[in-house]
Coordinates of C-alpha atoms in Angstrom, one line a residue:
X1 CA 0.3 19.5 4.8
X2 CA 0.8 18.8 8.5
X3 CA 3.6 16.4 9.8
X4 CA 1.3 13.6 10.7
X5 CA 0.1 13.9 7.2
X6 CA 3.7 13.6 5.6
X7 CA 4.7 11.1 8.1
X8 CA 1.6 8.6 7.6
X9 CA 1.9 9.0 4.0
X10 CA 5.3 7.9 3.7
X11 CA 4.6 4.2 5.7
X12 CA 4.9 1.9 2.6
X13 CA 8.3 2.9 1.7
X14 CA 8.8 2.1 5.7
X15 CA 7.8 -0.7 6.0
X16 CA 9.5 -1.9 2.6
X17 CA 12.9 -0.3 4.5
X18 CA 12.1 -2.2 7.8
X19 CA 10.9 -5.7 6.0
X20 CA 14.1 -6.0 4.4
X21 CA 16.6 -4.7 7.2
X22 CA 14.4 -7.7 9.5
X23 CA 17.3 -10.3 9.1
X24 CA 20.5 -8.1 10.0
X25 CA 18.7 -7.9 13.6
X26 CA 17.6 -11.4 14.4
X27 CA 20.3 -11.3 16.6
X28 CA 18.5 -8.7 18.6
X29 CA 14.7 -10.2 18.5
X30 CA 13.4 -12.9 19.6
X31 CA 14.3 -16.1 18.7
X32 CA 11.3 -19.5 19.0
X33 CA 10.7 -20.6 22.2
X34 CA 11.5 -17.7 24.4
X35 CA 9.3 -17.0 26.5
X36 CA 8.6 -13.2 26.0
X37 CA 7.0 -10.0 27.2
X38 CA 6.7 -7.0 25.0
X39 CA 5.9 -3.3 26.8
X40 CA 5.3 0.2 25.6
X41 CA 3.1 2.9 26.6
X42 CA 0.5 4.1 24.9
X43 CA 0.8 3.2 21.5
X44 CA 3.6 1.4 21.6
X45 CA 1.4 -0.7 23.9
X46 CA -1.3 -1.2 21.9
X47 CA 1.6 -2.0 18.9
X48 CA 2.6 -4.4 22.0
X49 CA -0.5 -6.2 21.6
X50 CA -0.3 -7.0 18.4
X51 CA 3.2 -8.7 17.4
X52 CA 2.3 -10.5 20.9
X53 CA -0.3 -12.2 19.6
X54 CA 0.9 -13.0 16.1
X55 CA 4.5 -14.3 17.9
X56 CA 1.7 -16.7 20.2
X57 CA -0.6 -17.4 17.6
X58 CA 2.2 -18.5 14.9
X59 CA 3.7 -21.2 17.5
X60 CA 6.7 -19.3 18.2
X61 CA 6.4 -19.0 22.1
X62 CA 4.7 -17.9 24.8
X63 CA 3.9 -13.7 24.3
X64 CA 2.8 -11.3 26.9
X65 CA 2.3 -7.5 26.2
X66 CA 2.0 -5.0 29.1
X67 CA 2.0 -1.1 29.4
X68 CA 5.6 -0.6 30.6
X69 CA 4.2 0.7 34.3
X70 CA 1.9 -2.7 34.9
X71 CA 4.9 -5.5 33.6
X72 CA 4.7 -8.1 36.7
X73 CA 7.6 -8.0 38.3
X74 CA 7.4 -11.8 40.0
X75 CA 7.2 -13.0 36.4
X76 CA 9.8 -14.9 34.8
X77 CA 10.7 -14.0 30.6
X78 CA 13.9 -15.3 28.4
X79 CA 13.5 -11.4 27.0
X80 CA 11.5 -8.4 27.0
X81 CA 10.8 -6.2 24.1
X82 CA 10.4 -2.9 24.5
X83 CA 9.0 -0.3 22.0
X84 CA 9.9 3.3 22.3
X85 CA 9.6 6.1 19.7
X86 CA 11.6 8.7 21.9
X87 CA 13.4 6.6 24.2
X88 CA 13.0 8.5 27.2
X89 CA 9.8 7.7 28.5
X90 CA 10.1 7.2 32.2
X91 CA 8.1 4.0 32.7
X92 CA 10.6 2.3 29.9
X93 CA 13.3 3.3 31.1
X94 CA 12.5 2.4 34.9
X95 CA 11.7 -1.4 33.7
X96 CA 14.6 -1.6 31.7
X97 CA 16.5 -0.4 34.9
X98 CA 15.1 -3.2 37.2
X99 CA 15.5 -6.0 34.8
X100 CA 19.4 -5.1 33.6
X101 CA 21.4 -7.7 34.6
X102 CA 18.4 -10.2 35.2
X103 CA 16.6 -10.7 31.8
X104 CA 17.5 -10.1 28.9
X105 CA 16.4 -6.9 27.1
X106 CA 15.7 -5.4 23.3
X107 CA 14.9 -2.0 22.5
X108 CA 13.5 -0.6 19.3
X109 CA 13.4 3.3 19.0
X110 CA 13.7 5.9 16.6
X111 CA 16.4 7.8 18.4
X112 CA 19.7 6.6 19.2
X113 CA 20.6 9.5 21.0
X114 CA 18.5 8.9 23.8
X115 CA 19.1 7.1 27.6
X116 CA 17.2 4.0 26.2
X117 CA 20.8 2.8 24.1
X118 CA 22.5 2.2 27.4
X119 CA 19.3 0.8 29.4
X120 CA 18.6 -1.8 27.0
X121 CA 21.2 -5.1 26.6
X122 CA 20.7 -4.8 22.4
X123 CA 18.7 -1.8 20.6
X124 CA 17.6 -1.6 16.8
X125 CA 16.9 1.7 15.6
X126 CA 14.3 2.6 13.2
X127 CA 15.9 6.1 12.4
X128 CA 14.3 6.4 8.7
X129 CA 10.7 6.0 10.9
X130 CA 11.4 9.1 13.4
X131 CA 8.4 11.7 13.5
X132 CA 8.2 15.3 14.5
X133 CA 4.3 15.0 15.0
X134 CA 3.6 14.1 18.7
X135 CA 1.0 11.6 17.3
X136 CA 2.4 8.4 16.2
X137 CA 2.1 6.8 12.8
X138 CA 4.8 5.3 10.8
X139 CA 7.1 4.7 13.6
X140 CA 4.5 1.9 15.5
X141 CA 4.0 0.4 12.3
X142 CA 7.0 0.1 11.1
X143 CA 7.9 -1.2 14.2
X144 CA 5.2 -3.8 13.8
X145 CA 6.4 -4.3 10.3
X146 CA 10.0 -5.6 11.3
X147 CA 8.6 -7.8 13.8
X148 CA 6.0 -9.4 11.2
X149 CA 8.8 -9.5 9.3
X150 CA 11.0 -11.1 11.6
X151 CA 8.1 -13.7 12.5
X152 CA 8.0 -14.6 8.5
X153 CA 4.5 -13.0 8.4
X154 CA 5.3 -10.1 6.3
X155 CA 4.7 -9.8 2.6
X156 CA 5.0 -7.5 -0.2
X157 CA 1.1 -7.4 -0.5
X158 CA 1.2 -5.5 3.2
X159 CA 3.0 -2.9 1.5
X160 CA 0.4 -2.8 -1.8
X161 CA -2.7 -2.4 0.1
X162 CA -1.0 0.6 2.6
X163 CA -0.4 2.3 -1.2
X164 CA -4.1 1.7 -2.1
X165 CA -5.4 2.5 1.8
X166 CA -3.5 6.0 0.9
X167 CA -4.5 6.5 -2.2
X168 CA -8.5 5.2 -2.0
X169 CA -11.3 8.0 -0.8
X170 CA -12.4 7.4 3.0
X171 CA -16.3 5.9 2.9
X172 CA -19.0 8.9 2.1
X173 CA -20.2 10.3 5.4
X174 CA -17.6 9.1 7.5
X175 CA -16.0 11.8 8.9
X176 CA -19.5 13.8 9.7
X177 CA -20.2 10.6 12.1
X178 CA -20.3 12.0 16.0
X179 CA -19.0 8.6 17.3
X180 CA -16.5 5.8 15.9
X181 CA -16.2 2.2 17.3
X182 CA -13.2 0.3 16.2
X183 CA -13.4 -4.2 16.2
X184 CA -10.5 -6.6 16.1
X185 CA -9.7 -9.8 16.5
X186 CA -6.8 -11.6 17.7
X187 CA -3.6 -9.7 16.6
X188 CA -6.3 -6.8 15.6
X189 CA -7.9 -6.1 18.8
X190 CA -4.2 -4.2 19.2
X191 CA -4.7 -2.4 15.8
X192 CA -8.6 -1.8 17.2
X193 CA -7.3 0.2 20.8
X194 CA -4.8 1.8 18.4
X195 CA -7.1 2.9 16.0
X196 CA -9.2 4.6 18.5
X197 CA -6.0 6.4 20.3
X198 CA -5.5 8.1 17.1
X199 CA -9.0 9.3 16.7
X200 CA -8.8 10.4 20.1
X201 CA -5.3 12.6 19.9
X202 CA -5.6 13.8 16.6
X203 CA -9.6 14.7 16.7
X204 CA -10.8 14.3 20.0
X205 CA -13.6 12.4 18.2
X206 CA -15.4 9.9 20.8
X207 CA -13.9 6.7 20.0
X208 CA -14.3 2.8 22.0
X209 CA -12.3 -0.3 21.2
X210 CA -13.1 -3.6 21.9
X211 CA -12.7 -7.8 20.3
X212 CA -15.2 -7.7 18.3
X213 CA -17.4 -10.6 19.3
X214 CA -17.3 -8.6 22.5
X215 CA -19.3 -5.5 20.9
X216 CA -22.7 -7.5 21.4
X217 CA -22.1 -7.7 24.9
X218 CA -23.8 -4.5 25.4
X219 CA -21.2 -1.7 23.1
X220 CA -23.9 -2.2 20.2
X221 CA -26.2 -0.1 22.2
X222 CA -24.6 2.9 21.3
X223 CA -24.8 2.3 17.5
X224 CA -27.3 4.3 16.1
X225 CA -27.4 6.9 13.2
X226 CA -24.2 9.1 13.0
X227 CA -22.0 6.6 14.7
X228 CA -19.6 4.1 12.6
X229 CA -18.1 0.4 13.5
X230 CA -15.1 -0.5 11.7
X231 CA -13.7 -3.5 11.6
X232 CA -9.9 -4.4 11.2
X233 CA -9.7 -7.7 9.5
X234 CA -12.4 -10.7 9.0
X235 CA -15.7 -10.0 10.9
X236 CA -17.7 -12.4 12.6
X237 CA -20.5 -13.7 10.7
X238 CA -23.5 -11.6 11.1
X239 CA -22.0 -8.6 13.1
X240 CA -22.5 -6.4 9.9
X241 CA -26.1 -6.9 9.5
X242 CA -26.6 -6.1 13.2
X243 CA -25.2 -2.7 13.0
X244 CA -26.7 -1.8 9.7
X245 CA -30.1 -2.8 11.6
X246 CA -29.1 -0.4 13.9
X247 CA -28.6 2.4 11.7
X248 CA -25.1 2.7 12.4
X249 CA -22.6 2.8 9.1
X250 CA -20.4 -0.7 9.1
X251 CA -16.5 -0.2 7.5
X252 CA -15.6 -3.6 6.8
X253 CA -11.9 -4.5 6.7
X254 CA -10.6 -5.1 3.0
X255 CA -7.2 -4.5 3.4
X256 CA -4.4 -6.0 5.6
X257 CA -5.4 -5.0 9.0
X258 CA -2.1 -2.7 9.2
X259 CA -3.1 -1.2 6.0
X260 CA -6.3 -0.6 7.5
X261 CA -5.3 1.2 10.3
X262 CA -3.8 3.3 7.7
X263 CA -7.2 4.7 6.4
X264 CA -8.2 5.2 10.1
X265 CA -5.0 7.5 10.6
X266 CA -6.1 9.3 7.6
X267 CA -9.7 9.4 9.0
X268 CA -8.3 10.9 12.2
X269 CA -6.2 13.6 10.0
X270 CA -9.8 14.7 8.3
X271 CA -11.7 14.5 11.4
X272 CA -9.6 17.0 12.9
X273 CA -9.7 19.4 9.6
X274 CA -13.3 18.9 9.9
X275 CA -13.3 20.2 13.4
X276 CA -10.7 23.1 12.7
X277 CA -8.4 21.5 14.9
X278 CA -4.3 21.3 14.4
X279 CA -3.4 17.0 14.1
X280 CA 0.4 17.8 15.0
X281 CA -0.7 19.7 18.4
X282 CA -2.5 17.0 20.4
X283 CA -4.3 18.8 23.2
X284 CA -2.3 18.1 26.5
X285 CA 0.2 15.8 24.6
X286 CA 3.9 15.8 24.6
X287 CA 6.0 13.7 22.2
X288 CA 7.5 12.0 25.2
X289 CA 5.9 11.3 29.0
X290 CA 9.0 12.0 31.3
X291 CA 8.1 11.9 34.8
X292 CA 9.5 14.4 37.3
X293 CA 11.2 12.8 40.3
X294 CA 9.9 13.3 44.0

């Protein structure tokens, strides 16, 4: 078993962890009404995305998310989240640098031996989540999970359908498909760009992202036989009969969208056997993007 493997198999016990150890950090996360901006890179980023638009879409304040290197700097938050496996990424870091002393900061990380527990004003680390595979897996979504959690939108039936996304085959003829197409909406369309990272790193499988009413303006021309749309939560009505018409194979979403992009991990993971190619060694990845300085 490679590490991703053991790491993405291990998520429900997690996020179980991180759902009930939500509470003791309030004091760290956001609290309703902030104004807020959440940043990452990569998929942290895409995790960014997500909790930004289920913090907005629940009433509890105004959410931005932004790769850490784009963050406006004229813009005014109460706080800024940042999610960061290693904490040493160089674009983290650098924003937390220039907002110390102006905005208040939170960092979540998996390592709290690294320069992020000084650059942030309050950290929580998620040290149970930690991975030695360079692709992420139950670190973003655990991250996620305390952050649903600390929104009130986590429940135990997250959990149940990660255990049944783990333990239910992947869709005959899925991982023979030549190109994969991944469809959100709202807090999804995060899950969506995430779900197609992982394809990427782990398989180097051709994968697109996009909201999913979005995919008819002009993505669905690329669905044909030997590609696959999957959808990560509720569809909009109709889109599945369009890409069966097209000859493409349709995954609907039956699980919790997280839970979802579960299955996806493990698709990535058999994709990659498929191909004869080694999940935990990413080609041209590092565990950690630190910058050299001029």
């Amino acid at each position: 078993m490679t590490h991703v493997e053991d790491e993405l198999t291990s998520q429900p016990g997690c996020w179980t962890r991180a759902a009930a150890e939500a509470a003791g950090h309030a004091h760290a996360l956001p609290v309703a009404g902030e104004r807020v901006a959440i940043v990452g890179c990569g998929t942290s980023y895409f995790m960014a995305q997500a909790v930004a638009a289920l913090r907005e879409g629940s009433g509890q304040g105004e959410t931005d998310a932004f790769a850490a290197s784009e963050f406006p700097r004229g813009r005014s938050y109460d706080r800024v989240v940042a999610l960061t496996r290693s904490g040493t990424t160089t674009e983290v870091l650098d924003l937390l640098g220039q907002l110390k002393g102006s905005t208040r900061t939170t960092a979540l990380t998996a390592d709290p031996a690294t320069p992020v527990m000084a650059a942030a004003d309050e950290v929580v680390v998620l040290d149970f989540a930690d991975e030695r595979s360079v692709v992420q897996t139950r670190f973003a979504t655990t991250a996620l999970t305390l952050l649903r959690a600390h929104l009130g939108l986590h429940t135990d039936a997250v959990v149940a359908d990660a255990r049944t996304a783990l333990a239910t085959p992947l869709p005959e003829g899925l991982v023979e498909c030549t190109q994969f197409t991944f469809l959100g909406r709202g807090w999804t369309v995060g899950l969506a760009n995430e779900a197609g990272l992982k394809m990427r790193e782990a398989s180097l499988a051709w994968t697109e992202a996009y909201p999913a009413m979005e995919y008819r303006h002009g993505p669905i021309s690329i669905t044909t036989h030997g590609t696959a749309t999957w959808m990560l939560g509720a569809a909009p009505e109709g889109l599945a009969e369009q890409v069966r018409e097209t000859g493409g194979q349709w995954v609907p979403g039956t699980l919790d969208p997280l839970a979802e992009l579960v299955r996806v991990q493990r698709l990535a993971v058999a994709v990659a056997g498929a191909r004869g190619l080694d999940p935990d060694r990413p080609r041209h990845l590092t565990r950690s993007v630190i910058l050299a300085r001029p």
